[in-house]
Amino acid sequence: MRIALDAMGGDHAPGVTVQGALLAAKEGVEVLLVGEEARLRAELSRHGASLPIHHAPDWIPMEEHATEVRKRRESSIMVAMDLLKRGQVQAVVSMGHTGATMAAALFTLGRVKGVERPALLVEFPSQRGRTFLLDGGANADCRPSFLVQFAAMGLAYAEANGLPAPKVGLLSIGEEEGKGNALVLETYPLLKKALGERFFGNVEGRDIFLGTTEVVVTDGFTGNVVLKLAEGEAKVLLGWVKEALSGSLLARLGALLARGALRKLKEKVDPSQYGAMPLLGVEGAVFVGHGSADPLAVKNALLRAKALVGAGLLERVRAGLSALQKKGGVGDHHPGPGTT
């Protein structure tokens, strides 16, 4: 299995992306670096290492508009998507421009049948293990049918991660069926009809971390706010813990004794441990990480891509959407490559 890494994507590329790729390669991932060859070779030489490179003379900076990919066919993200479409790689990972990555995937690969809009899936630690939320920011405005499709794709992802009989919760401001905005109120009966017993009902923000359901669906605007709030809170809490444990000699001694437990806590809430978010609903395995990613995040993104492709994620997504289609839960149109 070969994975294409958009080595020019991200705030600190190509230094961080190359370093992360080398870490992943040491753990058995076959990585193909896609980007400006001279710069990538220079980075590799700094580490005294080598990896295969596919030259792409252009790249999409974070400040540019996502639609630039249509005109920039030789950008690293477009070249990586073309390699995926032609079967020369089995997945694409990018820590670069999220909008450009989604646009490149839609333009080059097209959507899975029954999907109106792809979604980013975000993973949160919870009291019961993990909670998967989507959309994490790909679609700020959503229709009820989008959320039904997100639910099907979220269930497929949870099953690919080995979770038995996962259930879906609809993020709202109250548990009762009549609570929520217009989108939630319209979506609730559709999810109930499409999923049956696999639909738990409304869940609140706290349920994400309690693990009330394995999958939570919402619009991309709300989902991205939840993601950024959780990441910010985790960073602040870890800072408070560090400050509290360095305030006195006794506190420092306690920190030394609890070092192993504290390391496990940090690993659980550190976004770098989760690597990248899968873009579900496109005809290919595509993963999107943070622009501020460090080498650990890049490595974990590549490891996750390898594991999920090996678990048949795309096939599971297709099957889940097909099952919903038969129940009338999703549309049966099939926009092809080039449609955004």
GROMACS .gro file of C-alpha atoms in nm:
model
  340
    1MET     CA    1   0.000   0.000   0.000
    2ARG     CA    2   0.147   0.332  -0.107
    3ILE     CA    3   0.028   0.663   0.038
    4ALA     CA    4   0.084   0.999  -0.131
    5LEU     CA    5   0.174   1.281   0.107
    6ASP     CA    6   0.118   1.638  -0.010
    7ALA     CA    7   0.462   1.735   0.117
    8MET     CA    8   0.410   2.106   0.038
    9GLY     CA    9   0.088   2.133   0.242
   10GLY     CA   10   0.088   2.295   0.586
   11ASP     CA   11   0.227   2.592   0.775
   12HIS     CA   12   0.569   2.435   0.822
   13ALA     CA   13   0.609   2.231   0.503
   14PRO     CA   14   0.818   2.075   0.370
   15GLY     CA   15   1.035   2.041   0.681
   16VAL     CA   16   0.765   1.900   0.907
   17THR     CA   17   0.601   1.686   0.640
   18VAL     CA   18   0.928   1.523   0.538
   19GLN     CA   19   1.022   1.454   0.897
   20GLY     CA   20   0.681   1.302   0.967
   21ALA     CA   21   0.704   1.090   0.653
   22LEU     CA   22   1.040   0.952   0.765
   23LEU     CA   23   0.892   0.861   1.105
   24ALA     CA   24   0.603   0.680   0.936
   25ALA     CA   25   0.839   0.502   0.697
   26LYS     CA   26   1.026   0.361   0.997
   27GLU     CA   27   0.696   0.207   1.109
   28GLY     CA   28   0.631   0.038   0.777
   29VAL     CA   29   0.434   0.295   0.578
   30GLU     CA   30   0.526   0.323   0.210
   31VAL     CA   31   0.519   0.700   0.155
   32LEU     CA   32   0.542   0.886  -0.175
   33LEU     CA   33   0.633   1.253  -0.128
   34VAL     CA   34   0.454   1.483  -0.374
   35GLY     CA   35   0.599   1.830  -0.418
   36GLU     CA   36   0.885   2.043  -0.549
   37GLU     CA   37   1.161   1.787  -0.595
   38ALA     CA   38   1.465   2.005  -0.523
   39ARG     CA   39   1.324   2.128  -0.191
   40LEU     CA   40   1.220   1.778  -0.087
   41ARG     CA   41   1.559   1.631  -0.169
   42ALA     CA   42   1.725   1.908   0.032
   43GLU     CA   43   1.507   1.824   0.333
   44LEU     CA   44   1.577   1.453   0.300
   45SER     CA   45   1.952   1.517   0.279
   46ARG     CA   46   1.934   1.708   0.609
   47HIS     CA   47   1.821   1.382   0.769
   48GLY     CA   48   2.056   1.162   0.570
   49ALA     CA   49   1.760   0.972   0.434
   50SER     CA   50   1.573   0.904   0.111
   51LEU     CA   51   1.211   0.854   0.010
   52PRO     CA   52   1.049   0.832  -0.333
   53ILE     CA   53   0.940   1.168  -0.475
   54HIS     CA   54   0.684   1.260  -0.741
   55HIS     CA   55   0.762   1.608  -0.867
   56ALA     CA   56   0.492   1.876  -0.852
   57PRO     CA   57   0.624   2.226  -0.932
   58ASP     CA   58   0.335   2.418  -0.772
   59TRP     CA   59   0.141   2.419  -0.444
   60ILE     CA   60  -0.160   2.597  -0.292
   61PRO     CA   61  -0.068   2.833  -0.003
   62MET     CA   62  -0.305   2.847   0.294
   63GLU     CA   63  -0.420   3.201   0.215
   64GLU     CA   64  -0.535   3.127  -0.140
   65HIS     CA   65  -0.891   3.040  -0.238
   66ALA     CA   66  -0.984   2.673  -0.263
   67THR     CA   67  -1.107   2.709  -0.621
   68GLU     CA   68  -0.748   2.781  -0.732
   69VAL     CA   69  -0.704   2.406  -0.772
   70ARG     CA   70  -0.906   2.416  -1.095
   71LYS     CA   71  -0.640   2.632  -1.257
   72ARG     CA   72  -0.340   2.480  -1.080
   73ARG     CA   73  -0.329   2.128  -1.222
   74GLU     CA   74   0.040   2.093  -1.133
   75SER     CA   75  -0.007   2.185  -0.767
   76SER     CA   76   0.102   1.917  -0.522
   77ILE     CA   77  -0.252   1.841  -0.400
   78MET     CA   78  -0.390   1.805  -0.754
   79VAL     CA   79  -0.100   1.583  -0.860
   80ALA     CA   80  -0.153   1.365  -0.550
   81MET     CA   81  -0.525   1.329  -0.627
   82ASP     CA   82  -0.448   1.234  -0.986
   83LEU     CA   83  -0.211   0.962  -0.863
   84LEU     CA   84  -0.492   0.830  -0.644
   85LYS     CA   85  -0.742   0.835  -0.928
   86ARG     CA   86  -0.501   0.640  -1.152
   87GLY     CA   87  -0.440   0.380  -0.881
   88GLN     CA   88  -0.072   0.461  -0.836
   89VAL     CA   89  -0.136   0.528  -0.466
   90GLN     CA   90  -0.409   0.401  -0.235
   91ALA     CA   91  -0.458   0.715  -0.024
   92VAL     CA   92  -0.373   1.086  -0.009
   93VAL     CA   93  -0.275   1.272   0.308
   94SER     CA   94  -0.248   1.651   0.325
   95MET     CA   95  -0.181   1.887   0.615
   96GLY     CA   96  -0.246   2.180   0.384
   97HIS     CA   97  -0.541   2.392   0.273
   98THR     CA   98  -0.858   2.205   0.380
   99GLY     CA   99  -1.080   2.372   0.122
  100ALA     CA  100  -0.831   2.314  -0.157
  101THR     CA  101  -0.795   1.948  -0.057
  102MET     CA  102  -1.170   1.897  -0.066
  103ALA     CA  103  -1.204   2.083  -0.395
  104ALA     CA  104  -0.921   1.880  -0.550
  105ALA     CA  105  -1.082   1.555  -0.429
  106LEU     CA  106  -1.423   1.651  -0.567
  107PHE     CA  107  -1.284   1.774  -0.897
  108THR     CA  108  -1.056   1.475  -0.954
  109LEU     CA  109  -1.227   1.183  -0.782
  110GLY     CA  110  -1.595   1.276  -0.764
  111ARG     CA  111  -1.841   1.171  -0.495
  112VAL     CA  112  -1.950   0.831  -0.377
  113LYS     CA  113  -2.297   0.751  -0.512
  114GLY     CA  114  -2.565   0.892  -0.284
  115VAL     CA  115  -2.347   1.168  -0.135
  116GLU     CA  116  -2.445   1.528  -0.187
  117ARG     CA  117  -2.153   1.674   0.009
  118PRO     CA  118  -1.847   1.504   0.161
  119ALA     CA  119  -1.778   1.551   0.532
  120LEU     CA  120  -1.472   1.572   0.755
  121LEU     CA  121  -1.479   1.325   1.043
  122VAL     CA  122  -1.327   1.436   1.375
  123GLU     CA  123  -1.227   1.195   1.650
  124PHE     CA  124  -1.264   1.288   2.018
  125PRO     CA  125  -1.154   1.092   2.324
  126SER     CA  126  -1.447   1.000   2.549
  127GLN     CA  127  -1.519   0.818   2.874
  128ARG     CA  128  -1.622   0.513   2.670
  129GLY     CA  129  -1.334   0.527   2.421
  130ARG     CA  130  -1.386   0.746   2.114
  131THR     CA  131  -1.659   0.961   1.964
  132PHE     CA  132  -1.666   1.037   1.591
  133LEU     CA  133  -1.822   1.369   1.489
  134LEU     CA  134  -1.904   1.488   1.140
  135ASP     CA  135  -1.906   1.730   0.975
  136GLY     CA  136  -1.590   1.884   1.122
  137GLY     CA  137  -1.587   2.184   0.891
  138ALA     CA  138  -1.626   2.093   0.525
  139ASN     CA  139  -1.983   2.229   0.493
  140ALA     CA  140  -2.079   2.536   0.693
  141ASP     CA  141  -2.440   2.523   0.569
  142CYS     CA  142  -2.619   2.190   0.549
  143ARG     CA  143  -2.952   2.043   0.447
  144PRO     CA  144  -3.120   1.764   0.648
  145SER     CA  145  -3.033   1.507   0.380
  146PHE     CA  146  -2.664   1.591   0.424
  147LEU     CA  147  -2.677   1.493   0.791
  148VAL     CA  148  -2.845   1.161   0.710
  149GLN     CA  149  -2.561   1.084   0.470
  150PHE     CA  150  -2.307   1.195   0.732
  151ALA     CA  151  -2.465   0.945   0.971
  152ALA     CA  152  -2.426   0.658   0.726
  153MET     CA  153  -2.063   0.746   0.661
  154GLY     CA  154  -1.993   0.790   1.034
  155LEU     CA  155  -2.134   0.446   1.111
  156ALA     CA  156  -1.917   0.295   0.836
  157TYR     CA  157  -1.610   0.464   0.982
  158ALA     CA  158  -1.689   0.346   1.335
  159GLU     CA  159  -1.728  -0.010   1.211
  160ALA     CA  160  -1.399   0.014   1.020
  161ASN     CA  161  -1.241   0.107   1.354
  162GLY     CA  162  -1.376  -0.213   1.508
  163LEU     CA  163  -1.663  -0.066   1.713
  164PRO     CA  164  -1.956  -0.311   1.743
  165ALA     CA  165  -2.311  -0.181   1.680
  166PRO     CA  166  -2.235   0.193   1.691
  167LYS     CA  167  -2.520   0.442   1.730
  168VAL     CA  168  -2.576   0.795   1.599
  169GLY     CA  169  -2.668   1.104   1.798
  170LEU     CA  170  -2.793   1.432   1.651
  171LEU     CA  171  -2.620   1.729   1.815
  172SER     CA  172  -2.874   1.969   1.964
  173ILE     CA  173  -2.941   2.201   2.260
  174GLY     CA  174  -3.151   1.944   2.443
  175GLU     CA  175  -3.218   1.572   2.454
  176GLU     CA  176  -3.590   1.602   2.382
  177GLU     CA  177  -3.713   1.536   2.029
  178GLY     CA  178  -3.865   1.885   1.996
  179LYS     CA  179  -3.544   2.072   2.087
  180GLY     CA  180  -3.315   2.234   1.831
  181ASN     CA  181  -3.302   2.473   1.538
  182ALA     CA  182  -3.481   2.425   1.207
  183LEU     CA  183  -3.207   2.197   1.071
  184VAL     CA  184  -3.218   1.966   1.375
  185LEU     CA  185  -3.599   1.952   1.381
  186GLU     CA  186  -3.613   1.858   1.013
  187THR     CA  187  -3.330   1.606   1.038
  188TYR     CA  188  -3.458   1.415   1.341
  189PRO     CA  189  -3.746   1.225   1.170
  190LEU     CA  190  -3.527   1.150   0.867
  191LEU     CA  191  -3.260   0.989   1.086
  192LYS     CA  192  -3.524   0.799   1.281
  193LYS     CA  193  -3.670   0.657   0.959
  194ALA     CA  194  -3.335   0.582   0.793
  195LEU     CA  195  -3.146   0.433   1.090
  196GLY     CA  196  -3.414   0.281   1.311
  197GLU     CA  197  -3.260   0.145   1.632
  198ARG     CA  198  -2.919   0.279   1.534
  199PHE     CA  199  -3.044   0.634   1.587
  200PHE     CA  200  -3.013   0.729   1.955
  201GLY     CA  201  -3.185   1.068   1.928
  202ASN     CA  202  -3.064   1.413   2.025
  203VAL     CA  203  -2.739   1.452   2.217
  204GLU     CA  204  -2.584   1.759   2.376
  205GLY     CA  205  -2.228   1.888   2.363
  206ARG     CA  206  -2.128   1.711   2.682
  207ASP     CA  207  -2.234   1.377   2.534
  208ILE     CA  208  -1.944   1.393   2.289
  209PHE     CA  209  -1.697   1.342   2.574
  210LEU     CA  210  -1.925   1.116   2.778
  211GLY     CA  211  -1.939   0.881   2.479
  212THR     CA  212  -2.320   0.861   2.484
  213THR     CA  213  -2.310   0.762   2.116
  214GLU     CA  214  -2.019   0.653   1.901
  215VAL     CA  215  -2.118   0.889   1.615
  216VAL     CA  216  -2.247   1.247   1.638
  217VAL     CA  217  -2.373   1.441   1.336
  218THR     CA  218  -2.408   1.816   1.292
  219ASP     CA  219  -2.345   2.087   1.032
  220GLY     CA  220  -1.986   2.182   0.952
  221PHE     CA  221  -2.010   2.526   1.114
  222THR     CA  222  -2.113   2.383   1.451
  223GLY     CA  223  -1.877   2.088   1.417
  224ASN     CA  224  -1.576   2.308   1.355
  225VAL     CA  225  -1.663   2.529   1.653
  226VAL     CA  226  -1.683   2.215   1.870
  227LEU     CA  227  -1.345   2.096   1.737
  228LYS     CA  228  -1.164   2.426   1.795
  229LEU     CA  229  -1.322   2.467   2.140
  230ALA     CA  230  -1.214   2.116   2.242
  231GLU     CA  231  -0.858   2.166   2.114
  232GLY     CA  232  -0.829   2.501   2.290
  233GLU     CA  233  -0.969   2.365   2.616
  234ALA     CA  234  -0.731   2.067   2.606
  235LYS     CA  235  -0.434   2.298   2.557
  236VAL     CA  236  -0.539   2.528   2.841
  237LEU     CA  237  -0.614   2.239   3.079
  238LEU     CA  238  -0.277   2.078   3.014
  239GLY     CA  239  -0.115   2.414   3.079
  240TRP     CA  240  -0.302   2.448   3.409
  241VAL     CA  241  -0.198   2.098   3.513
  242LYS     CA  242   0.166   2.174   3.429
  243GLU     CA  243   0.149   2.501   3.622
  244ALA     CA  244  -0.011   2.336   3.924
  245LEU     CA  245   0.250   2.059   3.932
  246SER     CA  246   0.544   2.297   3.919
  247GLY     CA  247   0.430   2.538   4.190
  248SER     CA  248   0.617   2.387   4.482
  249LEU     CA  249   0.872   2.122   4.568
  250LEU     CA  250   0.597   1.888   4.690
  251ALA     CA  251   0.397   1.942   4.369
  252ARG     CA  252   0.705   1.869   4.156
  253LEU     CA  253   0.765   1.550   4.353
  254GLY     CA  254   0.403   1.447   4.292
  255ALA     CA  255   0.445   1.520   3.922
  256LEU     CA  256   0.751   1.298   3.911
  257LEU     CA  257   0.562   1.012   4.074
  258ALA     CA  258   0.264   1.057   3.839
  259ARG     CA  259   0.474   1.107   3.527
  260GLY     CA  260   0.353   0.793   3.351
  261ALA     CA  261  -0.014   0.868   3.414
  262LEU     CA  262   0.029   1.230   3.304
  263ARG     CA  263   0.197   1.117   2.983
  264LYS     CA  264  -0.101   0.894   2.903
  265LEU     CA  265  -0.339   1.182   2.971
  266LYS     CA  266  -0.146   1.411   2.737
  267GLU     CA  267  -0.146   1.147   2.466
  268LYS     CA  268  -0.523   1.106   2.498
  269VAL     CA  269  -0.603   1.476   2.447
  270ASP     CA  270  -0.315   1.579   2.218
  271PRO     CA  271  -0.452   1.647   1.865
  272SER     CA  272  -0.123   1.525   1.716
  273GLN     CA  273  -0.211   1.173   1.828
  274TYR     CA  274  -0.510   1.169   1.592
  275GLY     CA  275  -0.311   1.283   1.290
  276ALA     CA  276  -0.571   1.374   1.031
  277MET     CA  277  -0.942   1.372   0.958
  278PRO     CA  278  -1.077   1.148   0.681
  279LEU     CA  279  -1.274   1.324   0.410
  280LEU     CA  280  -1.567   1.085   0.373
  281GLY     CA  281  -1.787   1.076   0.066
  282VAL     CA  282  -1.532   1.112  -0.213
  283GLU     CA  283  -1.428   0.823  -0.438
  284GLY     CA  284  -1.093   0.768  -0.274
  285ALA     CA  285  -0.920   0.760   0.064
  286VAL     CA  286  -0.836   1.122   0.149
  287PHE     CA  287  -0.715   1.251   0.487
  288VAL     CA  288  -0.681   1.614   0.596
  289GLY     CA  289  -0.473   1.734   0.891
  290HIS     CA  290  -0.405   2.065   1.065
  291GLY     CA  291  -0.191   2.323   0.890
  292SER     CA  292   0.001   2.365   1.217
  293ALA     CA  293   0.077   1.991   1.234
  294ASP     CA  294   0.404   1.872   1.385
  295PRO     CA  295   0.600   1.565   1.266
  296LEU     CA  296   0.412   1.340   1.511
  297ALA     CA  297   0.078   1.446   1.360
  298VAL     CA  298   0.206   1.379   1.007
  299LYS     CA  299   0.332   1.037   1.109
  300ASN     CA  300   0.004   0.946   1.277
  301ALA     CA  301  -0.196   1.071   0.978
  302LEU     CA  302  -0.003   0.836   0.750
  303LEU     CA  303  -0.041   0.545   0.994
  304ARG     CA  304  -0.415   0.608   1.018
  305ALA     CA  305  -0.452   0.623   0.641
  306LYS     CA  306  -0.277   0.289   0.604
  307ALA     CA  307  -0.490   0.125   0.876
  308LEU     CA  308  -0.824   0.249   0.745
  309VAL     CA  309  -0.756   0.169   0.382
  310GLY     CA  310  -0.655  -0.178   0.497
  311ALA     CA  311  -0.984  -0.205   0.688
  312GLY     CA  312  -1.181  -0.135   0.369
  313LEU     CA  313  -1.311   0.207   0.473
  314LEU     CA  314  -1.423   0.319   0.128
  315GLU     CA  315  -1.604  -0.008   0.061
  316ARG     CA  316  -1.782   0.020   0.396
  317VAL     CA  317  -1.889   0.378   0.318
  318ARG     CA  318  -2.030   0.270  -0.019
  319ALA     CA  319  -2.217  -0.020   0.142
  320GLY     CA  320  -2.361   0.199   0.418
  321LEU     CA  321  -2.487   0.458   0.172
  322SER     CA  322  -2.630   0.190  -0.053
  323ALA     CA  323  -2.827   0.044   0.240
  324LEU     CA  324  -2.968   0.387   0.325
  325GLN     CA  325  -3.055   0.445  -0.039
  326LYS     CA  326  -3.277   0.138  -0.037
  327LYS     CA  327  -3.461   0.283   0.261
  328GLY     CA  328  -3.501   0.618   0.091
  329GLY     CA  329  -3.257   0.785   0.327
  330VAL     CA  330  -3.025   0.929   0.062
  331GLY     CA  331  -3.052   1.048  -0.293
  332ASP     CA  332  -2.960   0.827  -0.587
  333HIS     CA  333  -2.786   1.087  -0.802
  334HIS     CA  334  -2.420   1.034  -0.879
  335PRO     CA  335  -2.224   1.350  -0.958
  336GLY     CA  336  -1.903   1.250  -1.130
  337PRO     CA  337  -1.550   1.392  -1.138
  338GLY     CA  338  -1.536   1.763  -1.209
  339THR     CA  339  -1.856   1.837  -1.016
  340THR     CA  340  -1.821   2.054  -0.702
   0.00000   0.00000   0.00000
